CSV table of C-alpha atoms and ligand atoms in Angstrom, one decimal:
chain,number,residue,atom,x,y,z
C,1,MET,CA,0.0,0.0,0.0
C,2,ARG,CA,1.2,3.6,-0.7
C,3,VAL,CA,0.2,5.8,2.2
C,4,LEU,CA,0.6,9.6,2.3
C,5,SER,CA,1.1,11.1,5.8
C,6,VAL,CA,0.3,14.8,5.9
C,7,VAL,CA,1.8,16.9,8.7
C,8,GLY,CA,2.7,20.5,9.2
C,9,ALA,CA,2.8,21.5,12.9
C,10,ARG,CA,4.8,20.6,16.0
C,11,PRO,CA,2.3,18.3,17.7
C,12,GLN,CA,1.8,16.4,14.4
C,13,PHE,CA,5.5,15.5,14.0
C,14,ILE,CA,5.3,14.0,17.5
C,15,LYS,CA,2.3,11.9,16.6
C,16,LEU,CA,3.8,10.9,13.2
C,17,GLY,CA,7.0,9.4,14.8
C,18,PRO,CA,5.6,6.1,16.2
C,19,PHE,CA,3.0,5.8,13.5
C,20,SER,CA,5.4,6.2,10.6
C,21,ARG,CA,7.9,3.7,12.2
C,22,GLU,CA,5.2,1.0,12.4
C,23,LEU,CA,3.6,1.7,9.0
C,24,ARG,CA,7.0,1.5,7.2
C,25,ASN,CA,7.4,-2.2,8.5
C,26,TYR,CA,4.6,-3.2,6.1
C,27,HIS,CA,3.9,-0.4,3.6
C,28,GLN,CA,5.3,2.5,1.6
C,29,GLU,CA,5.0,5.8,3.3
C,30,ILE,CA,5.4,9.2,1.7
C,31,ILE,CA,5.5,12.2,4.1
C,32,ILE,CA,4.2,15.6,3.0
C,33,HIS,CA,5.1,18.5,5.3
C,34,THR,CA,2.9,21.5,4.6
C,35,GLY,CA,5.4,23.9,6.1
C,36,GLN,CA,2.9,25.4,8.6
C,37,HIS,CA,5.7,25.3,11.2
C,38,TYR,CA,9.1,25.9,9.8
C,39,ASP,CA,11.6,27.1,12.5
C,40,ALA,CA,14.2,24.4,13.3
C,41,ASN,CA,13.1,24.1,16.9
C,42,MET,CA,9.4,23.8,15.8
C,43,SER,CA,10.0,21.3,13.0
C,44,GLY,CA,13.3,19.8,11.9
C,45,LEU,CA,14.4,19.0,15.4
C,46,PHE,CA,11.4,16.6,15.9
C,47,PHE,CA,12.2,14.6,12.8
C,48,GLU,CA,15.7,14.2,14.0
C,49,GLN,CA,14.9,13.2,17.6
C,50,LEU,CA,11.9,11.0,16.8
C,51,GLY,CA,13.9,9.2,14.0
C,52,ILE,CA,11.4,10.2,11.3
C,53,PRO,CA,12.7,10.3,7.7
C,54,GLU,CA,13.0,13.7,6.2
C,55,PRO,CA,9.7,14.7,4.5
C,56,ASP,CA,9.6,13.6,0.9
C,57,ILE,CA,7.9,16.9,0.1
C,58,ASN,CA,7.8,20.2,1.9
C,59,LEU,CA,5.2,22.5,0.5
C,60,GLN,CA,6.6,25.5,2.4
C,61,ILE,CA,3.2,27.2,2.9
C,62,GLY,CA,4.4,29.1,6.1
C,63,SER,CA,2.2,31.3,8.2
C,64,GLY,CA,-0.9,33.3,7.2
C,65,ASN,CA,-4.5,33.9,8.0
C,66,HIS,CA,-6.6,30.8,8.2
C,67,GLY,CA,-8.2,31.1,4.7
C,68,LYS,CA,-5.0,31.9,3.0
C,69,GLN,CA,-3.0,29.3,4.8
C,70,THR,CA,-5.6,26.5,4.4
C,71,GLY,CA,-6.3,27.5,0.8
C,72,ARG,CA,-2.7,27.4,-0.3
C,73,MET,CA,-2.3,24.0,1.4
C,74,LEU,CA,-5.4,22.6,-0.3
C,75,ILE,CA,-4.2,23.7,-3.8
C,76,ALA,CA,-0.7,22.3,-3.3
C,77,LEU,CA,-1.9,19.0,-1.6
C,78,GLU,CA,-4.5,18.4,-4.3
C,79,GLU,CA,-1.7,18.6,-7.0
C,80,GLU,CA,0.5,16.2,-5.1
C,81,PHE,CA,-2.3,13.7,-4.4
C,82,ILE,CA,-3.2,13.6,-8.1
C,83,ARG,CA,0.5,13.1,-9.0
C,84,LEU,CA,1.2,10.4,-6.3
C,85,LYS,CA,-2.1,8.5,-6.5
C,86,PRO,CA,-1.9,7.1,-2.9
C,87,ASP,CA,-4.1,4.3,-1.6
C,88,ALA,CA,-4.8,6.3,1.6
C,89,VAL,CA,-4.1,9.7,3.1
C,90,VAL,CA,-3.4,10.0,6.9
C,91,VAL,CA,-4.0,13.3,8.8
C,92,PHE,CA,-3.3,14.0,12.4
C,93,GLY,CA,-5.0,16.1,15.1
C,94,ASP,CA,-6.8,19.4,14.3
C,95,THR,CA,-4.6,22.0,12.7
C,96,ASN,CA,-5.2,23.8,9.4
C,97,SER,CA,-2.8,21.1,7.9
C,98,THR,CA,-5.3,18.4,9.1
C,99,LEU,CA,-8.2,20.2,7.5
C,100,ALA,CA,-6.5,20.8,4.2
C,101,GLY,CA,-5.3,17.2,4.0
C,102,ALA,CA,-8.8,15.8,4.7
C,103,LEU,CA,-10.5,18.1,2.3
C,104,ALA,CA,-8.1,17.5,-0.6
C,105,SER,CA,-8.3,13.7,-0.2
C,106,SER,CA,-12.0,13.4,0.2
C,107,LYS,CA,-12.7,15.5,-2.9
C,108,LEU,CA,-10.5,13.1,-4.8
C,109,HIS,CA,-12.2,10.1,-3.3
C,110,ILE,CA,-8.9,8.9,-1.7
C,111,PRO,CA,-9.6,7.1,1.6
C,112,CYS,CA,-8.7,9.5,4.4
C,113,VAL,CA,-7.7,8.3,7.9
C,114,HIS,CA,-8.0,10.8,10.8
C,115,ILE,CA,-5.8,10.1,13.8
C,116,GLU,CA,-7.0,11.6,17.0
C,117,ALA,CA,-10.6,11.7,15.9
C,118,GLY,CA,-13.6,12.5,18.1
C,119,LEU,CA,-12.2,15.2,20.2
C,120,ARG,CA,-14.6,18.0,21.0
C,121,SER,CA,-14.2,21.1,23.2
C,122,PHE,CA,-17.8,22.3,22.4
C,123,ASN,CA,-16.1,25.7,22.1
C,124,PRO,CA,-16.8,26.9,18.5
C,125,ILE,CA,-14.4,29.9,19.0
C,126,MET,CA,-11.4,27.5,18.8
C,127,PRO,CA,-10.1,27.2,15.2
C,128,GLU,CA,-9.3,23.5,16.1
C,129,GLU,CA,-12.9,22.7,16.9
C,130,ILE,CA,-13.9,23.6,13.3
C,131,ASN,CA,-11.0,21.7,11.8
C,132,ARG,CA,-11.7,18.5,13.7
C,133,ILE,CA,-15.4,18.4,13.2
C,134,VAL,CA,-15.0,18.8,9.4
C,135,ALA,CA,-12.1,16.3,9.3
C,136,ASP,CA,-14.1,13.7,11.2
C,137,HIS,CA,-17.2,14.1,9.0
C,138,ILE,CA,-15.4,13.8,5.7
C,139,SER,CA,-12.8,11.2,6.6
C,140,ASP,CA,-13.3,7.5,5.9
C,141,LEU,CA,-11.6,6.0,9.0
C,142,LEU,CA,-11.6,7.7,12.4
C,143,LEU,CA,-9.1,6.5,14.9
C,144,ALA,CA,-10.2,7.6,18.3
C,145,PRO,CA,-7.8,8.0,21.3
C,146,THR,CA,-10.3,7.6,24.2
C,147,HIS,CA,-13.7,6.3,25.1
C,148,THR,CA,-15.0,10.0,25.4
C,149,ALA,CA,-13.8,10.5,21.8
C,150,MET,CA,-15.8,7.4,20.7
C,151,HIS,CA,-18.8,8.7,22.5
C,152,ASN,CA,-18.6,12.0,20.8
C,153,LEU,CA,-18.3,10.3,17.4
C,154,LYS,CA,-21.4,8.1,18.2
C,155,ARG,CA,-23.3,11.2,19.0
C,156,GLU,CA,-22.6,12.5,15.5
C,157,ASP,CA,-23.5,9.3,13.9
C,158,LEU,CA,-19.9,8.6,12.9
C,159,ASP,CA,-19.4,5.4,15.0
C,160,ASN,CA,-19.8,3.1,11.9
C,161,LYS,CA,-16.4,4.4,10.7
C,162,SER,CA,-14.7,4.7,14.0
C,163,THR,CA,-12.2,2.5,15.9
C,164,LEU,CA,-10.9,3.0,19.4
C,165,THR,CA,-7.1,2.6,19.2
C,166,GLY,CA,-5.8,4.6,22.2
C,167,ASP,CA,-3.6,7.7,21.9
C,168,ILE,CA,-0.6,7.6,19.7
C,169,MET,CA,1.2,10.0,22.0
C,170,VAL,CA,1.6,7.1,24.6
C,171,ASP,CA,3.9,5.6,22.0
C,172,SER,CA,5.8,8.9,21.4
C,173,VAL,CA,6.5,9.3,25.1
C,174,GLN,CA,7.4,5.7,25.5
C,175,TYR,CA,9.9,5.9,22.7
C,176,LEU,CA,12.0,8.8,24.2
C,177,VAL,CA,11.2,9.1,27.8
C,178,LYS,CA,14.2,7.0,29.0
C,179,LYS,CA,16.6,8.7,26.5
C,180,ALA,CA,15.3,12.1,27.8
C,181,GLU,CA,16.6,11.2,31.3
C,182,HIS,CA,20.2,10.9,30.1
C,183,ASN,CA,20.2,13.2,27.0
C,184,SER,CA,18.5,16.3,28.2
C,185,VAL,CA,20.4,19.3,29.7
C,186,TYR,CA,17.2,20.5,31.4
C,187,PRO,CA,16.4,21.4,34.2
C,188,GLU,CA,20.1,21.5,35.4
C,189,LYS,CA,21.0,24.0,32.6
C,190,LEU,CA,18.8,26.6,34.4
C,191,GLY,CA,20.3,25.7,37.8
C,192,LEU,CA,17.1,24.0,38.8
C,193,ARG,CA,16.4,20.6,40.4
C,194,SER,CA,13.7,18.0,40.0
C,195,GLY,CA,10.5,19.1,41.8
C,196,ASN,CA,11.7,22.7,42.3
C,197,TYR,CA,10.2,24.5,39.4
C,198,TYR,CA,6.9,24.9,37.4
C,199,LEU,CA,6.8,24.3,33.7
C,200,LEU,CA,4.6,26.8,31.7
C,201,THR,CA,3.6,26.7,28.0
C,202,LEU,CA,1.0,28.9,26.4
C,203,HIS,CA,0.0,29.2,22.7
C,204,ARG,CA,-3.8,29.4,22.4
C,205,PRO,CA,-4.9,32.5,20.6
C,206,SER,CA,-7.5,33.1,23.4
C,207,ASN,CA,-4.7,33.3,25.9
C,208,VAL,CA,-1.8,34.9,24.0
C,209,ASP,CA,-3.2,37.2,21.3
C,210,ASP,CA,-4.5,39.7,23.8
C,211,PRO,CA,-1.3,41.3,25.3
C,212,GLN,CA,-3.2,42.4,28.4
C,213,LEU,CA,-4.6,39.0,29.3
C,214,LEU,CA,-1.2,37.5,28.7
C,215,GLN,CA,0.5,40.1,30.9
C,216,ASN,CA,-2.1,39.4,33.7
C,217,LEU,CA,-1.3,35.6,33.4
C,218,ILE,CA,2.4,36.2,33.6
C,219,ARG,CA,2.3,38.7,36.4
C,220,GLN,CA,0.4,36.2,38.6
C,221,LEU,CA,2.4,33.2,37.6
C,222,SER,CA,5.7,34.9,38.4
C,223,GLU,CA,4.5,35.2,42.0
C,224,LEU,CA,4.4,31.4,42.4
C,225,ASP,CA,6.4,29.7,45.3
C,226,TYR,CA,9.0,28.2,42.9
C,227,PRO,CA,10.6,29.4,39.7
C,228,VAL,CA,8.7,29.1,36.4
C,229,VAL,CA,10.4,27.7,33.2
C,230,PHE,CA,8.6,29.0,30.2
C,231,PRO,CA,9.6,27.8,26.7
C,232,VAL,CA,7.9,30.4,24.5
C,233,HIS,CA,5.9,29.4,21.4
C,234,PRO,CA,6.6,31.8,18.5
C,235,ARG,CA,3.0,33.0,18.5
C,236,THR,CA,3.3,33.9,22.1
C,237,ARG,CA,6.6,35.8,21.7
C,238,LYS,CA,4.8,38.5,19.7
C,239,SER,CA,2.6,39.5,22.7
C,240,LEU,CA,5.0,39.1,25.6
C,241,PRO,CA,5.2,42.1,28.0
C,242,ASP,CA,8.5,43.8,28.5
C,243,SER,CA,8.9,42.5,32.0
C,244,VAL,CA,8.2,38.9,33.0
C,245,GLY,CA,9.5,39.0,36.6
C,246,GLU,CA,11.6,36.0,37.7
C,247,MET,CA,10.6,33.6,35.0
C,248,HIS,CA,13.1,31.5,33.0
C,249,LEU,CA,12.1,32.4,29.4
C,250,ILE,CA,13.6,30.0,26.9
C,251,ASP,CA,13.1,29.2,23.2
C,252,PRO,CA,10.9,26.3,22.3
C,253,VAL,CA,12.8,23.1,23.1
C,254,GLY,CA,13.0,19.7,21.4
C,255,TYR,CA,11.1,16.6,22.4
C,256,LEU,CA,13.9,15.2,24.7
C,257,ASP,CA,14.1,18.4,26.7
C,258,ILE,CA,10.4,18.9,27.0
C,259,LEU,CA,9.9,15.4,28.3
C,260,SER,CA,12.6,15.9,30.9
C,261,LEU,CA,11.2,19.3,31.8
C,262,GLN,CA,7.7,17.8,32.2
C,263,ARG,CA,8.8,14.8,34.2
C,264,ASN,CA,10.9,16.8,36.6
C,265,ALA,CA,8.4,19.7,37.1
C,266,ARG,CA,6.7,20.2,40.4
C,267,LYS,CA,3.6,21.0,38.4
C,268,ILE,CA,2.8,22.0,34.8
C,269,ILE,CA,0.7,25.0,33.7
C,270,THR,CA,-0.4,24.9,30.1
C,271,ASP,CA,-3.0,25.4,27.5
C,272,SER,CA,-1.5,22.8,25.2
C,273,GLY,CA,-3.5,19.7,24.3
C,274,GLY,CA,-0.5,17.5,23.9
C,275,ILE,CA,1.1,18.6,27.2
C,276,GLN,CA,-2.1,17.8,29.2
C,277,LYS,CA,-1.8,14.2,28.0
C,278,GLU,CA,1.9,14.0,28.5
C,279,ALA,CA,1.7,15.4,32.0
C,280,TYR,CA,-0.9,12.7,32.8
C,281,ILE,CA,1.1,9.9,31.2
C,282,LEU,CA,4.2,11.0,33.2
C,283,GLY,CA,2.3,11.6,36.5
C,284,THR,CA,3.0,15.2,36.8
C,285,PRO,CA,0.0,17.4,38.1
C,286,CYS,CA,-1.3,19.6,35.4
C,287,ASN,CA,-3.1,23.0,35.5
C,288,THR,CA,-4.8,23.9,32.3
C,289,LEU,CA,-5.5,27.5,31.7
C,290,ARG,CA,-8.7,27.0,29.7
C,291,SER,CA,-12.4,26.7,30.7
C,292,GLU,CA,-12.9,23.4,29.0
C,293,THR,CA,-10.7,20.5,27.7
C,294,GLU,CA,-11.0,17.7,25.2
C,295,TRP,CA,-9.1,15.5,27.6
C,296,THR,CA,-11.9,15.2,30.2
C,297,GLU,CA,-10.5,11.9,31.6
C,298,THR,CA,-7.5,13.7,33.0
C,299,VAL,CA,-9.8,16.1,34.9
C,300,GLU,CA,-12.1,13.4,36.2
C,301,ALA,CA,-9.1,11.5,37.5
C,302,GLY,CA,-8.0,14.6,39.5
C,303,TRP,CA,-4.6,15.1,37.7
C,304,ASN,CA,-5.7,18.0,35.6
C,305,GLN,CA,-7.3,21.2,36.9
C,306,LEU,CA,-9.1,23.5,34.6
C,307,ILE,CA,-8.6,27.2,35.5
C,308,ASN,CA,-10.3,30.1,33.9
C,309,PRO,CA,-7.5,32.2,32.4
C,310,LYS,CA,-9.3,35.3,33.6
C,311,SER,CA,-9.1,34.2,37.2
C,312,ASP,CA,-7.2,36.5,39.7
C,313,GLU,CA,-6.6,33.4,42.0
C,314,LEU,CA,-4.1,31.5,39.8
C,315,VAL,CA,-1.4,31.2,42.5
C,316,THR,CA,-3.8,29.8,45.1
C,317,LEU,CA,-5.6,27.5,42.7
C,318,ILE,CA,-2.3,26.0,41.4
C,319,LYS,CA,-0.6,25.7,44.8
C,320,THR,CA,-3.6,23.8,46.3
C,321,HIS,CA,-4.0,21.3,43.4
C,322,ASN,CA,-2.2,18.3,44.8
C,323,PRO,CA,-3.4,15.0,43.3
C,324,VAL,CA,-2.1,11.9,45.1
C,325,GLY,CA,-1.2,8.3,44.0
C,326,LYS,CA,-0.8,7.5,40.3
C,327,PRO,CA,-3.1,8.5,37.4
C,328,PRO,CA,-5.2,5.5,36.1
C,329,GLU,CA,-4.4,4.4,32.6
C,330,VAL,CA,-6.8,6.0,30.1
C,331,PHE,CA,-4.8,6.4,26.8
C,332,GLY,CA,-4.1,2.8,26.0
C,333,GLU,CA,-0.7,1.3,25.0
C,334,LYS,CA,1.1,0.1,21.9
C,335,VAL,CA,-1.2,2.2,19.8
C,336,ALA,CA,0.6,2.4,16.4
C,337,PRO,CA,0.2,-1.3,15.5
C,338,LYS,CA,-3.6,-0.9,16.2
C,339,MET,CA,-3.7,2.0,13.8
C,340,VAL,CA,-1.9,0.2,11.0
C,341,THR,CA,-4.2,-2.8,11.4
C,342,ALA,CA,-7.3,-0.5,11.2
C,343,LEU,CA,-5.9,1.2,8.1
C,344,GLU,CA,-5.3,-2.1,6.4
C,345,ARG,CA,-8.9,-3.0,6.9
C,346,ILE,CA,-10.2,-0.1,4.8
C,347,CYS,CA,-7.8,-0.3,1.9
G,1,UD1,C1,-1.0,25.8,15.3
G,1,UD1,C2,-2.4,25.2,15.3
G,1,UD1,C3,-2.8,24.7,16.7
G,1,UD1,C4,-1.7,23.9,17.4
G,1,UD1,C5,-0.4,24.7,17.3
G,1,UD1,C6,0.7,23.8,17.8
G,1,UD1,C7,-4.0,25.9,13.5
G,1,UD1,C8,-5.2,26.8,13.3
G,1,UD1,N1,-3.4,26.0,14.8
G,1,UD1,O1,-1.2,27.0,16.0
G,1,UD1,O2,-4.0,24.0,16.6
G,1,UD1,O3,-2.1,23.7,18.7
G,1,UD1,O4,-0.1,25.0,16.0
G,1,UD1,O5,1.8,24.5,18.2
G,1,UD1,O6,-3.6,25.1,12.7
G,1,UD1,N2,5.5,31.0,13.8
G,1,UD1,C9,6.9,31.1,13.7
G,1,UD1,N3,7.6,30.0,13.4
G,1,UD1,C10,7.1,28.8,13.1
G,1,UD1,C11,5.7,28.7,13.1
G,1,UD1,C12,4.8,29.7,13.5
G,1,UD1,O7,7.4,32.2,14.0
G,1,UD1,O8,7.8,27.8,12.8
G,1,UD1,C13,4.7,32.1,14.2
G,1,UD1,C14,4.2,33.0,13.0
G,1,UD1,O9,4.2,34.3,13.4
G,1,UD1,C15,2.7,32.5,12.9
G,1,UD1,C16,2.3,32.2,14.3
G,1,UD1,O10,3.5,31.7,14.9
G,1,UD1,O11,1.9,33.5,12.4
G,1,UD1,C17,1.2,31.1,14.5
G,1,UD1,O12,1.5,30.0,13.7
G,1,UD1,P1,0.3,29.1,13.1
G,1,UD1,O13,0.9,27.8,12.6
G,1,UD1,O14,-0.6,29.8,12.3
G,1,UD1,O15,-0.6,28.8,14.4
G,1,UD1,P2,-0.1,28.2,15.8
G,1,UD1,O16,-0.6,29.3,16.9
G,1,UD1,O17,1.2,27.8,15.8
G,2,UDP,N1,6.6,20.7,23.0
G,2,UDP,C1,7.9,20.6,22.7
G,2,UDP,N2,8.7,21.7,23.0
G,2,UDP,C2,8.2,22.8,23.6
G,2,UDP,C3,6.8,22.9,23.9
G,2,UDP,C4,6.0,21.8,23.6
G,2,UDP,O1,8.4,19.6,22.2
G,2,UDP,O2,9.0,23.8,23.8
G,2,UDP,C5,5.7,19.5,22.6
G,2,UDP,C6,4.9,18.9,23.8
G,2,UDP,O3,5.6,18.1,24.6
G,2,UDP,C7,3.8,18.2,23.1
G,2,UDP,C8,3.6,19.1,21.8
G,2,UDP,O4,4.8,19.9,21.7
G,2,UDP,O5,4.1,16.9,22.7
G,2,UDP,C9,2.5,20.0,22.0
G,2,UDP,O6,2.4,20.9,21.0
G,2,UDP,P1,1.7,22.3,21.2
G,2,UDP,O7,1.5,22.6,22.6
G,2,UDP,O8,2.4,23.2,20.3
G,2,UDP,O9,0.3,22.0,20.5
G,2,UDP,P2,-1.1,21.3,20.9
G,2,UDP,O10,-0.8,19.9,21.4
G,2,UDP,O11,-1.7,22.2,21.9
G,2,UDP,O12,-1.8,21.2,19.6
């Protein structure tokens, strides 16, 4: 089988790693990178660290407004799909690259597989919510990470094309978590020790595009009882205030470093989807600066606390969130082989 994997943004490279490795044991894979993310530390570094072959094609679409970015991807992907005649197209997650890949393949009647299907925030303001709903409705095979995702798909009458496989990021973490222990320079590089710092990541437009809201978040978080390590997403850098108090601001880091930073953090504060899951898998308490989450299991288990980003009580809420024991398993294991088996059934 000839399978085309379409990726473009940081979290998609992380999901592609274990899937691609498994797929290549049995089938031909062609990787198309849309170029949505392009800085070395948002893109190339992940291919290197996760052992993913260089993309066969990089469309170099780059940044832009939603319509322009998605439209340019759609035009370029359609041309490649016609030229390469794949047996299936695989798209990951909920970015504009996901939407463009799913649209281009469904119009050409090429079977489309959506990895990480069925997630819903029920917040239509999020660009990802639109992307994932459309991708689910037009794809031919939906690979769901959790029971909640399966339930969401059933409610939209999509269960007849859905399979529960577990979350591919379990395999991504598994692949590098041991190596991260020995190969990461963090947190020591910042003079910090395990358990003695908070890790912060922010990139949702609703949190970072309004400089005043971002400034309010940073002002409160810089008053926490331990130092804050903050790898800054390029989107967020544009709205950062001049002064960030005592925080350790660093550039976005590769996968080995972020795994080490997460595993050793006292607690994590984030608005990232991927980091909510990784925090849970690694057993680090997570505080999510959003009013809702797609990863409801992590909240129900008590390991992820949702905090309204407009709250003035961030420090108290974070300090008093102290889950005990170990998070129960909800994301499955050895996920990539289940995905490849499901894919073989439809082609
Ligand atoms: C995108 C996804 C989001 C995902 C996130 C992961 C969409 C609509 N959004 O958001 O779902 O959670 O990626 O990180 O697809 N930039 C750089 N260098 C880069 C990439 C981006 O400087 O390598 C800057 C550009 O100024 C760009 C901005 O970041 O305008 C936003 O990038 P974009 O890919 O449009 O959206 P993200 O916020 O990264
Ligand atoms: N990540 C990383 N380096 C960083 C910040 C995040 O490697 O400096 C990883 C993180 O561990 C997770 C993924 O990027 O696997 C999440 O991506 P992001 O937060 O950009 O997007 P989301 O998951 O919210 O779509």
